[in-house]
Coordinates of C-alpha atoms in Angstrom, one line a residue:
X1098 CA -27.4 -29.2 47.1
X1099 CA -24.4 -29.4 49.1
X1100 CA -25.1 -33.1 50.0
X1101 CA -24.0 -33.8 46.1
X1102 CA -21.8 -30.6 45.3
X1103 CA -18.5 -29.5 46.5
X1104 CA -19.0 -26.1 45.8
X1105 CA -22.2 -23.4 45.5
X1106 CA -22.1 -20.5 43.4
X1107 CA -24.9 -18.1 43.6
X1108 CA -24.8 -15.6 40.0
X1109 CA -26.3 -12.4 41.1
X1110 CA -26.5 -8.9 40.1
X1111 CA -27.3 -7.6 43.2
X1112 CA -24.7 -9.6 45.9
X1113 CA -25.1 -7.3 48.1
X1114 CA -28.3 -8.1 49.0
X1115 CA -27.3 -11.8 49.6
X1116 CA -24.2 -11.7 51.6
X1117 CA -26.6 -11.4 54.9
X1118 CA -28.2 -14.3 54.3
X1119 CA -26.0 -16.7 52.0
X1120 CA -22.9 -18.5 54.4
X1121 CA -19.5 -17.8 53.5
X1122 CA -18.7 -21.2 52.0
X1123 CA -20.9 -19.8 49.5
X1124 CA -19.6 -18.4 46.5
X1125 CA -21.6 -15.2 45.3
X1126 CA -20.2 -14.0 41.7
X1127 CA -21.9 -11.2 39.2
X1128 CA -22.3 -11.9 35.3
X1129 CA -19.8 -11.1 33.5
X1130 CA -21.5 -9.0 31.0
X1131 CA -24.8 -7.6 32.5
X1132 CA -28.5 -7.1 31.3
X1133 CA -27.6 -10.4 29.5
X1134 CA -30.4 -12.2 31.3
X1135 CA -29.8 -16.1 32.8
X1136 CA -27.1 -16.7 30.0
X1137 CA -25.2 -14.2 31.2
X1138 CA -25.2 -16.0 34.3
X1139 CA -24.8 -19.4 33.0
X1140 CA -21.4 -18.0 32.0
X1141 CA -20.4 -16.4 34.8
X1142 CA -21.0 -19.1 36.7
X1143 CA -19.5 -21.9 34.5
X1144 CA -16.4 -20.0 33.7
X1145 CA -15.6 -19.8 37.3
X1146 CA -16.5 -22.7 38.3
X1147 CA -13.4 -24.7 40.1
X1148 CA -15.2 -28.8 39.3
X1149 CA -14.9 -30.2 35.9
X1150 CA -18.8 -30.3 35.9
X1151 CA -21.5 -27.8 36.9
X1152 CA -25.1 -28.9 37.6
X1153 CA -27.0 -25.8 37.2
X1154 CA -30.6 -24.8 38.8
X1155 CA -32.2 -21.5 38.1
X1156 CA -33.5 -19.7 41.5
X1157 CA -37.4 -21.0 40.4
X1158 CA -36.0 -24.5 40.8
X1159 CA -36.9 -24.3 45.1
X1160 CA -36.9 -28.3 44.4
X1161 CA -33.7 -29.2 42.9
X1162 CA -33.5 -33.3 42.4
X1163 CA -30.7 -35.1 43.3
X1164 CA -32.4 -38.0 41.4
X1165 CA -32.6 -36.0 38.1
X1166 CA -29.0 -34.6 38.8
X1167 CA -27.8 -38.2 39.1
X1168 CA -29.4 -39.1 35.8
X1169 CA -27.8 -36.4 33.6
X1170 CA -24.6 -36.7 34.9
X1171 CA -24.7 -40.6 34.0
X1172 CA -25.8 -39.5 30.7
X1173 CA -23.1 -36.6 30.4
X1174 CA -20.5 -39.6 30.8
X1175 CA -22.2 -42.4 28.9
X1176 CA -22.6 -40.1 25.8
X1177 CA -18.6 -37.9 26.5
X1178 CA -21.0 -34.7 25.9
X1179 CA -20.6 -31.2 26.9
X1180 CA -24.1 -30.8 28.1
X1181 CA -27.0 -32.9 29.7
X1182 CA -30.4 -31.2 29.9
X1183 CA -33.6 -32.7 31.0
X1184 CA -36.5 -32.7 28.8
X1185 CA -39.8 -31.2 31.2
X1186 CA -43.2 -30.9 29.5
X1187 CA -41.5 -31.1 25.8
X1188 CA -39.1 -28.5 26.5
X1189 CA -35.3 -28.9 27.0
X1190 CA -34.3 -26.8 30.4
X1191 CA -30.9 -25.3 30.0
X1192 CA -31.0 -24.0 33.3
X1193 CA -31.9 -27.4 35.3
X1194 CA -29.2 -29.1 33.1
X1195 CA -25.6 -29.8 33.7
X1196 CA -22.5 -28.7 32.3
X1197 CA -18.8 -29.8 31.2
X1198 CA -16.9 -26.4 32.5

C-alpha cells in the first residue's frame, strides 16, 4: 500500500499491541467512539485522515489491489462522488472502497 498511498493509518482498539510490530511512519489511531464495530473505525480513520481521499481495506483484505484501487478512484473523479465501492459477489464492500475525507 505505500507504493500508492502517502500515508497508513492502522484503526485499532488495542494499539498497543501493534506498536512492536507496525514502523513509525505508521499511523496507529483508536475509534473514536468504541464497541461501534468497523464503522466506528471507518470514522476514525477518515476523520483523521490528512489526503483529500482515503482508500480503505479492512484487515481481512491480506490482498489489497492496486488495480481495483485505481479503478474506484477514476470513478470517484469521473462521477464528483463522495464514495466509490466495489461491487464483489453482488455485494457492495464499504470497507474495500474509497472515500472523499
Amino acid at each position: 500500500m505505500s507504493k500508492l498511498a502517502g500515508e497508513i493509518i492502522i484503526v485499532t482498539n488495542t494499539p498497543r499491541e501493534l506498536l512492536p510490530f507496525v514502523p513509525a511512519n505508521i499511523r496507529i489511531i483508536t475509534d473514536f467512539y468504541h464497541n461501534r464495530g468497523p464503522l466506528g473505525g471507518l470514522q476514525a480513520g477518515l476523520s483523521l485522515a490528512r489526503a483529500d481521499v482515503a482508500w480503505v481495506i479492512d484487515v481481512t483484505n491480506i490482498f489489497p489491489s492496486r488495480n481495483i484501487a485505481h479503478k474506484l478512484l477514476k470513478l470517484l473523479g469521473k462521477r464528483n462522488a463522495d464514495i466509490a465501492l466495489p461491487l464483489i459477489n453482488n455485494k457492495l464492500e464499504p470497507l474495500q472502497g474509497v472515500y472523499r475525507t
